[in-house]
Coordinates of C-alpha atoms in Angstrom, one line a residue:
M227 CA -11.6 135.4 -23.3
S228 CA -9.0 134.4 -20.8
N229 CA -7.4 130.9 -20.9
F230 CA -6.2 131.3 -17.3
D231 CA -8.2 130.0 -14.3
P232 CA -7.1 131.7 -11.1
S233 CA -8.9 129.2 -8.9
M234 CA -6.9 126.4 -10.4
A235 CA -3.6 128.2 -9.9
K236 CA -4.2 129.1 -6.3
D237 CA -2.9 125.9 -4.7
A238 CA -0.7 124.7 -7.6
L239 CA 2.4 124.5 -5.5
K240 CA 0.9 122.6 -2.7
P241 CA 2.0 118.9 -2.6
Q242 CA -0.8 116.5 -3.8
A243 CA -1.9 113.8 -1.4
Q244 CA -0.9 110.4 -2.9
Q245 CA -3.9 108.1 -3.3
Q246 CA -3.0 105.0 -1.4
R247 CA -4.2 101.5 -2.3
R248 CA -6.4 100.1 0.4
V249 CA -4.9 97.2 2.3
Y250 CA -7.1 94.3 3.4
D251 CA -6.7 91.6 6.1
E252 CA -5.0 88.5 5.0
R253 CA -4.6 85.1 6.5
V254 CA -1.1 83.8 6.8
F255 CA -0.3 80.1 7.5
M256 CA 3.2 79.5 8.9
A257 CA 5.3 76.5 9.6
V258 CA 7.4 78.0 12.4
E259 CA 11.2 77.5 12.2
R260 CA 12.1 79.7 15.1
F261 CA 10.9 82.5 17.4
Q262 CA 12.9 85.7 17.7
L263 CA 11.9 87.1 21.2
S264 CA 12.9 90.4 22.8
R265 CA 14.0 90.6 26.4
P266 CA 11.0 90.9 28.8
G267 CA 10.3 94.5 29.9
T268 CA 12.3 96.1 27.1
G269 CA 9.2 96.8 24.9
G270 CA 10.9 95.1 21.9
E271 CA 9.1 93.1 19.2
D272 CA 8.6 89.4 19.2
W273 CA 8.7 87.6 15.8
A274 CA 7.7 84.2 14.5
I275 CA 9.9 83.2 11.6
G276 CA 9.3 80.3 9.2
R277 CA 7.8 79.4 5.8
S278 CA 4.4 79.5 4.3
V279 CA 2.4 76.3 4.7
T280 CA 0.7 76.8 1.3
D281 CA 3.9 77.7 -0.5
P282 CA 7.1 76.5 1.3
N283 CA 9.3 78.5 -1.0
V284 CA 8.0 81.7 0.6
K285 CA 9.9 82.8 3.8
L286 CA 7.9 84.7 6.4
A287 CA 8.3 86.7 9.5
V288 CA 5.3 87.8 11.6
R289 CA 4.8 90.0 14.7
L290 CA 1.6 90.9 16.4
S291 CA -0.2 94.2 15.8
T292 CA -0.4 96.7 18.6
V293 CA -3.8 98.2 19.7
D294 CA -3.0 101.5 18.0
E295 CA -2.1 99.7 14.7
R296 CA -5.3 97.6 14.8
M297 CA -7.4 100.7 15.5
V298 CA -5.9 102.2 12.3
D299 CA -7.0 99.0 10.5
M300 CA -10.5 99.1 12.0
P301 CA -11.3 102.7 13.0
K302 CA -14.8 101.8 14.1
A303 CA -13.7 99.1 16.5
N304 CA -14.3 99.5 20.3
E305 CA -10.8 100.4 21.5
A306 CA -11.4 99.3 25.2
R307 CA -12.8 96.0 24.1
L308 CA -9.9 95.5 21.7
R309 CA -7.3 96.3 24.4
Q310 CA -8.9 93.8 26.7
S311 CA -8.8 91.1 24.1
Y312 CA -5.1 91.8 23.5
E313 CA -4.0 92.2 27.1
S314 CA -6.4 90.7 29.7
G315 CA -9.3 88.4 30.3
E316 CA -9.9 84.7 30.0
F317 CA -9.9 84.8 26.2
R318 CA -7.1 87.3 25.6
R319 CA -4.7 87.0 22.7
E320 CA -1.8 84.6 23.3
T321 CA 1.6 86.2 22.9
L322 CA 4.3 84.8 20.6
A323 CA 6.5 84.2 23.7
E324 CA 3.7 81.9 25.0
K325 CA 3.6 80.1 21.6
A326 CA 7.3 79.7 21.8
A327 CA 7.2 78.3 25.3
A328 CA 4.6 75.8 24.1
K329 CA 6.8 74.9 21.1
I330 CA 4.0 75.5 18.7
K331 CA 5.1 74.9 15.1
L332 CA 1.9 75.6 13.1
I333 CA 0.2 79.0 13.4
A334 CA -2.5 80.7 11.4
F335 CA -2.2 84.5 11.6
D336 CA -5.6 86.2 11.1
G337 CA -6.0 89.9 10.2
A338 CA -2.4 90.0 8.8
R339 CA -1.2 93.2 7.1
P340 CA 2.0 93.2 4.9
L341 CA 4.9 95.3 6.1
G342 CA 7.2 94.7 3.2
E343 CA 10.1 92.3 2.3
T344 CA 13.6 92.2 3.7
E345 CA 16.8 92.2 1.6
H346 CA 17.0 88.5 2.1
G347 CA 13.5 87.9 0.5
V348 CA 11.6 87.4 3.8
R349 CA 8.0 88.7 3.6
T350 CA 7.1 90.5 6.8
Y351 CA 3.7 91.0 8.4
R352 CA 2.0 92.2 11.5
A353 CA -1.1 90.2 12.5
H354 CA -4.2 90.7 14.6
W355 CA -4.5 87.2 16.0
P356 CA -2.3 84.0 16.2
Q357 CA -4.3 80.8 16.1
T358 CA -2.6 77.5 16.9
M359 CA -3.4 75.1 14.1
A360 CA -2.0 72.1 15.9
A361 CA -0.2 71.6 19.2
K362 CA 1.3 68.1 18.6
P363 CA 4.5 67.9 16.5
E364 CA 3.2 64.9 14.4
A365 CA 0.3 67.0 13.0
E366 CA 0.2 67.5 9.2
V367 CA -1.2 70.2 7.0
L368 CA -3.3 69.7 3.9
H369 CA -4.4 72.3 1.4
G370 CA -6.1 72.5 -1.9
L371 CA -9.5 72.9 -3.5
G372 CA -12.0 72.0 -0.8
T373 CA -15.0 72.9 1.3
I374 CA -15.7 73.0 5.0
S375 CA -19.1 71.4 5.8
L376 CA -20.8 72.1 9.1
F377 CA -24.3 70.9 9.7
Q378 CA -26.3 71.2 12.9
P379 CA -30.1 70.3 12.6
K380 CA -32.5 72.7 14.1
D381 CA -34.5 71.6 17.1
G382 CA -36.8 68.8 16.0
A383 CA -35.5 68.7 12.4
P384 CA -34.3 65.4 10.9
G385 CA -30.7 64.5 10.4
K386 CA -27.7 64.5 12.8
A387 CA -24.9 66.9 13.3
S388 CA -21.8 66.5 11.1
A389 CA -18.5 68.3 10.6
H390 CA -16.0 67.5 7.9
V391 CA -13.7 68.9 5.2
E392 CA -14.0 67.6 1.6
Y393 CA -11.1 68.0 -0.9
L394 CA -11.2 67.6 -4.6
R395 CA -7.9 65.8 -5.5
T396 CA -7.8 64.9 -9.2
S397 CA -9.9 65.5 -12.3
T398 CA -9.7 63.1 -15.2
I399 CA -11.4 63.0 -18.5
V400 CA -12.3 59.3 -19.1
D401 CA -13.3 56.9 -21.8
G402 CA -13.3 53.1 -22.1
S403 CA -9.5 53.0 -21.8
N404 CA -9.2 54.5 -18.3
V405 CA -12.6 54.8 -16.7
R406 CA -12.1 51.7 -14.6
E407 CA -8.7 52.8 -13.4
A408 CA -10.0 56.3 -12.5
L409 CA -12.9 54.8 -10.4
V410 CA -10.6 52.3 -8.7
S411 CA -8.2 55.1 -7.7
A412 CA -11.0 57.4 -6.5
L413 CA -12.6 54.7 -4.4
A414 CA -9.4 53.4 -2.9
T415 CA -9.6 52.9 0.9
K416 CA -5.8 53.5 1.4
D417 CA -3.5 56.1 0.1
D418 CA 0.0 55.6 -1.5
L419 CA 1.6 55.4 2.0
G420 CA -0.9 52.7 3.2
N421 CA -2.9 55.1 5.4
A422 CA -6.7 54.7 5.5
R423 CA -8.7 57.2 3.5
D424 CA -12.4 58.1 3.1
G425 CA -12.7 58.7 -0.6
H426 CA -15.4 58.7 -3.3
A427 CA -15.8 59.5 -7.0
I428 CA -17.8 62.4 -8.6
M429 CA -18.8 61.5 -12.1
R430 CA -19.7 64.6 -14.2
V431 CA -21.4 64.0 -17.5
Y432 CA -21.4 66.6 -20.4
H433 CA -23.0 66.9 -23.8
G434 CA -22.2 69.8 -26.1
G435 CA -20.4 71.6 -23.3
T436 CA -23.4 71.5 -20.9
E437 CA -23.4 69.4 -17.8
F438 CA -26.4 67.1 -17.7
A439 CA -25.8 64.9 -14.7
T440 CA -23.5 64.4 -11.7
A441 CA -23.3 61.2 -9.7
R442 CA -21.4 60.6 -6.5
V443 CA -20.2 57.0 -6.2
F444 CA -19.1 55.7 -2.8
P445 CA -17.2 52.6 -1.9
A446 CA -19.3 49.4 -1.5
R447 CA -19.6 48.1 2.0
E448 CA -19.5 44.6 3.5
E449 CA -20.4 43.3 6.9
T450 CA -17.2 42.6 8.8
A451 CA -16.6 41.2 12.3
V452 CA -14.3 43.4 14.4
K453 CA -13.0 43.0 17.9
D454 CA -13.4 45.8 20.4
P455 CA -9.9 46.7 21.6
L456 CA -11.2 47.8 25.0
Y457 CA -13.7 45.1 25.9
G458 CA -12.5 42.3 23.7
D459 CA -15.9 41.3 22.4
S460 CA -16.7 41.1 18.7
K461 CA -19.3 43.1 16.8
T462 CA -20.4 43.3 13.1
V463 CA -20.0 46.5 11.2
R464 CA -20.2 47.6 7.6
L465 CA -16.8 48.6 6.3
P466 CA -15.8 49.9 2.8
V467 CA -14.1 47.5 0.5
A468 CA -11.1 48.1 -1.6
G469 CA -11.4 50.2 -4.8
E470 CA -11.3 47.3 -7.3
A471 CA -14.0 45.4 -5.3
S472 CA -16.1 48.5 -5.1
V473 CA -16.0 49.0 -8.9
Q474 CA -16.8 45.4 -9.5
A475 CA -19.8 45.7 -7.1
L476 CA -21.0 48.7 -9.0
L477 CA -20.7 47.0 -12.4
D478 CA -22.4 43.8 -11.0
G479 CA -25.4 45.9 -9.9
K480 CA -25.0 45.3 -6.2
R481 CA -27.5 47.4 -4.3
A482 CA -26.5 49.8 -1.5
G483 CA -30.0 49.7 -0.1
L484 CA -30.5 53.5 -0.1
D485 CA -32.5 55.0 -3.0
N486 CA -30.4 58.2 -3.2
V487 CA -27.2 56.1 -3.4
D488 CA -28.6 53.5 -5.8
V489 CA -30.0 56.0 -8.3
Q490 CA -26.5 57.6 -8.6
N491 CA -25.0 54.1 -9.0
D492 CA -27.5 53.4 -11.7
L493 CA -26.3 56.4 -13.7
A494 CA -22.6 55.6 -13.2
R495 CA -23.1 52.0 -14.1
A496 CA -24.9 52.9 -17.3
I497 CA -22.2 55.4 -18.3
V498 CA -19.3 52.9 -17.6
A499 CA -21.1 50.1 -19.4
G500 CA -21.5 52.3 -22.5
M501 CA -17.9 53.3 -22.4
L502 CA -16.8 49.7 -22.1
D503 CA -19.0 49.0 -25.2
D504 CA -21.3 46.5 -23.6
D505 CA -24.1 45.1 -25.8
E506 CA -27.1 46.2 -23.6
P507 CA -27.8 48.7 -20.9
P508 CA -27.2 47.3 -17.4
V509 CA -29.8 46.7 -14.7
S510 CA -31.3 49.9 -13.2
H511 CA -32.7 49.7 -9.7
V512 CA -34.0 53.2 -9.1
M513 CA -33.5 55.3 -12.2
A514 CA -36.1 54.9 -14.9
P515 CA -34.7 52.3 -17.3
E516 CA -35.3 54.5 -20.4
K517 CA -33.3 57.3 -18.8
A518 CA -30.4 55.0 -17.9
A519 CA -30.5 53.6 -21.4
N520 CA -30.2 57.1 -22.8
F521 CA -26.9 57.7 -21.0
F522 CA -25.7 54.2 -21.9
Y523 CA -26.2 54.7 -25.6
G524 CA -24.8 58.3 -25.4
A525 CA -21.6 57.0 -23.8
K526 CA -21.4 54.0 -26.1
A527 CA -21.6 56.3 -29.2
G528 CA -18.9 58.6 -27.7
E529 CA -21.3 61.5 -27.6
L530 CA -20.7 62.3 -23.9
T531 CA -17.7 63.8 -22.2
V532 CA -17.2 62.3 -18.8
E533 CA -15.0 63.6 -16.0
I534 CA -14.2 61.7 -12.8
V535 CA -13.2 63.8 -9.8
A536 CA -11.6 62.0 -6.9
A537 CA -12.8 63.4 -3.7
E538 CA -11.6 62.8 -0.1
R539 CA -13.6 63.4 3.1
I540 CA -11.9 64.2 6.4
N541 CA -14.1 64.2 9.4
F542 CA -13.3 66.5 12.3
G543 CA -12.1 64.9 15.5
L544 CA -14.8 64.6 18.2
D545 CA -13.7 67.6 20.3
S546 CA -12.9 69.8 17.3
A547 CA -16.3 69.0 15.8
K548 CA -18.0 70.3 18.9
T549 CA -15.9 73.5 18.7
Y550 CA -16.5 74.1 15.0
L551 CA -20.3 73.4 15.2
K552 CA -20.6 76.1 17.8
D553 CA -19.0 78.5 15.3
I554 CA -21.3 77.4 12.4
D555 CA -22.5 80.9 11.6
N556 CA -19.0 82.4 11.4
P557 CA -18.7 84.0 7.9
K558 CA -15.6 82.1 7.1
F559 CA -17.5 78.9 7.4
A560 CA -21.0 80.0 6.4
G561 CA -19.3 81.5 3.3
Y562 CA -18.9 78.0 1.8
L563 CA -22.6 78.0 1.2
V564 CA -23.5 79.8 -2.0
R565 CA -27.1 81.2 -2.1
T566 CA -28.7 82.1 -5.4
E567 CA -32.0 83.9 -5.6
V568 CA -34.0 83.2 -8.7
E569 CA -37.0 85.6 -9.3
G570 CA -40.3 83.7 -8.8
E571 CA -38.5 80.7 -7.3
R572 CA -37.1 79.8 -3.9
T573 CA -33.5 80.5 -3.1
T574 CA -31.1 77.6 -4.0
V575 CA -28.2 76.8 -1.7
E576 CA -25.1 75.1 -3.1
R577 CA -21.9 74.0 -1.4
G578 CA -18.9 76.0 -2.7
Y579 CA -15.3 74.9 -3.2
G580 CA -12.3 77.1 -2.7
N581 CA -8.7 77.2 -1.4
T582 CA -8.9 75.5 2.0
V583 CA -6.3 74.6 4.6
T584 CA -6.6 71.8 7.2
A585 CA -4.4 70.6 10.0
I586 CA -4.8 66.8 10.7
Q587 CA -3.8 64.1 13.0
R588 CA -4.3 60.4 12.3
H589 CA -6.0 57.4 13.9
P590 CA -4.0 54.2 14.5
D591 CA -4.9 53.0 11.0
G592 CA -3.7 56.2 9.4
L593 CA -7.2 57.7 8.7
P594 CA -6.9 61.5 9.1
Y595 CA -9.1 63.6 11.3
A596 CA -9.3 67.4 11.2
I597 CA -8.3 69.5 14.2
Y598 CA -8.2 72.9 12.3
A599 CA -9.7 74.1 9.1
S600 CA -10.0 77.4 7.4
P601 CA -10.4 79.1 4.0
Q602 CA -7.0 80.2 2.7
E603 CA -8.3 83.7 2.1
H604 CA -9.6 86.0 4.7
F605 CA -13.1 85.1 3.6
P606 CA -14.0 82.1 1.4
Q607 CA -13.7 82.7 -2.3
V608 CA -15.7 79.7 -3.5
S609 CA -17.6 78.4 -6.5
P610 CA -20.3 75.6 -6.6
L611 CA -19.2 72.5 -8.4
A612 CA -21.5 73.3 -11.3
H613 CA -19.6 76.5 -11.9
F614 CA -16.4 74.6 -12.8
D615 CA -17.4 74.2 -16.4
A616 CA -15.9 74.9 -19.8
Q617 CA -15.1 78.5 -18.8
M618 CA -13.3 77.4 -15.5
P619 CA -12.7 73.6 -15.9
L620 CA -11.5 71.5 -13.0
T621 CA -9.1 69.8 -15.4
S622 CA -7.1 73.1 -15.5
I623 CA -7.1 73.4 -11.7
L624 CA -6.6 69.9 -10.4
P625 CA -4.0 67.3 -11.6
E626 CA -5.0 64.4 -13.7
D627 CA -5.1 61.0 -11.9
P628 CA -1.7 59.5 -12.7
K629 CA -3.1 56.0 -12.2
A630 CA -5.7 56.5 -15.0
P631 CA -3.9 57.7 -18.2
R632 CA -5.9 57.5 -21.4
K633 CA -4.4 55.4 -24.2
E634 CA -5.4 57.9 -26.9
A635 CA -2.9 60.7 -27.5
A636 CA -5.4 63.4 -28.4
Y637 CA -8.5 64.3 -26.4
E638 CA -10.4 67.3 -25.1
S639 CA -8.5 69.1 -22.4
S640 CA -11.7 70.0 -20.6
P641 CA -15.4 69.1 -20.4
G642 CA -17.3 70.2 -23.5
M643 CA -14.3 71.9 -25.1

């Protein structure tokens, strides 16, 4: 029997095609330092040169893709339509020369493909589309673990439209030594620079590694007379009070007046009272007293692991909100909703959190408002809050609140672990 296979030998000397790794679209966020433009009419390349918004240590250079290059990326695309979007029409792609003339400093490049790295360590890309993140020089960029929330009620449905970004800022395991400080910090109405902020606390309660309850605690509000700057007349509005006053209102059992808020306050109050070693369970307004007492005694006995996540909400500006709500079905926004189908039950929808980039401007009191927001990746890579558990703890992703250190030297590094 022969050991030689002629069919295998036939093409042995032909060079083999190298299997190439598939390249996918990226999203590149740049703080522009300068534009390198070619002379008009020469057919040369225009470049935006700067640094990554999400990692300022990374140097970047980006040019725009040609029609032919983009057709290679997307072979099934309509070439005539693509050419029109690049070269003509009301909504055509803006050139880098036009960005330079407008002195744009913050650009998100969508559909970016890596070209390599220069000898000076500059990462180079070509990109499908350059989107201005902010036109005004005073704009700032925030990034971190967050979600983009767009809600537009259907015709006749209850509720009102809303558009905001929510960031998770810190994650702190608490006990009686630091729970108050963590809540005060999370509910603070001003940041470290004195700017107004819209923050709240997410209290997550674990037993034996399993999350049993989550309560969102918002700042208390008090009626305050304010003067209209335009007309000069006064009106009464309910404004959030400072963090310390909000925590005291919570512990005193002050009612918010909304059952869905008060029931979460009942849970948080029972947990905090147990941690502070109070003698009896506190007053419960909406939650069944025996259920609140169960959490109180569990916390008092040290049988519960409690995590406080400081969250911050940033509303879109009025004009930006209208623009983003029109784009509510875009996959990069709709992807923040995680749908889970359970056999025999209805589909559950949970809000997911992932790497998110936001450009902001500020009101006169310093309160930020969003003018641009996007997932950091080409499409959102998100997880619902409940999925950040012992296998993927928030305590390993977010920093601990520096204003709420625990006095004990040794404690669990993550919920239930």
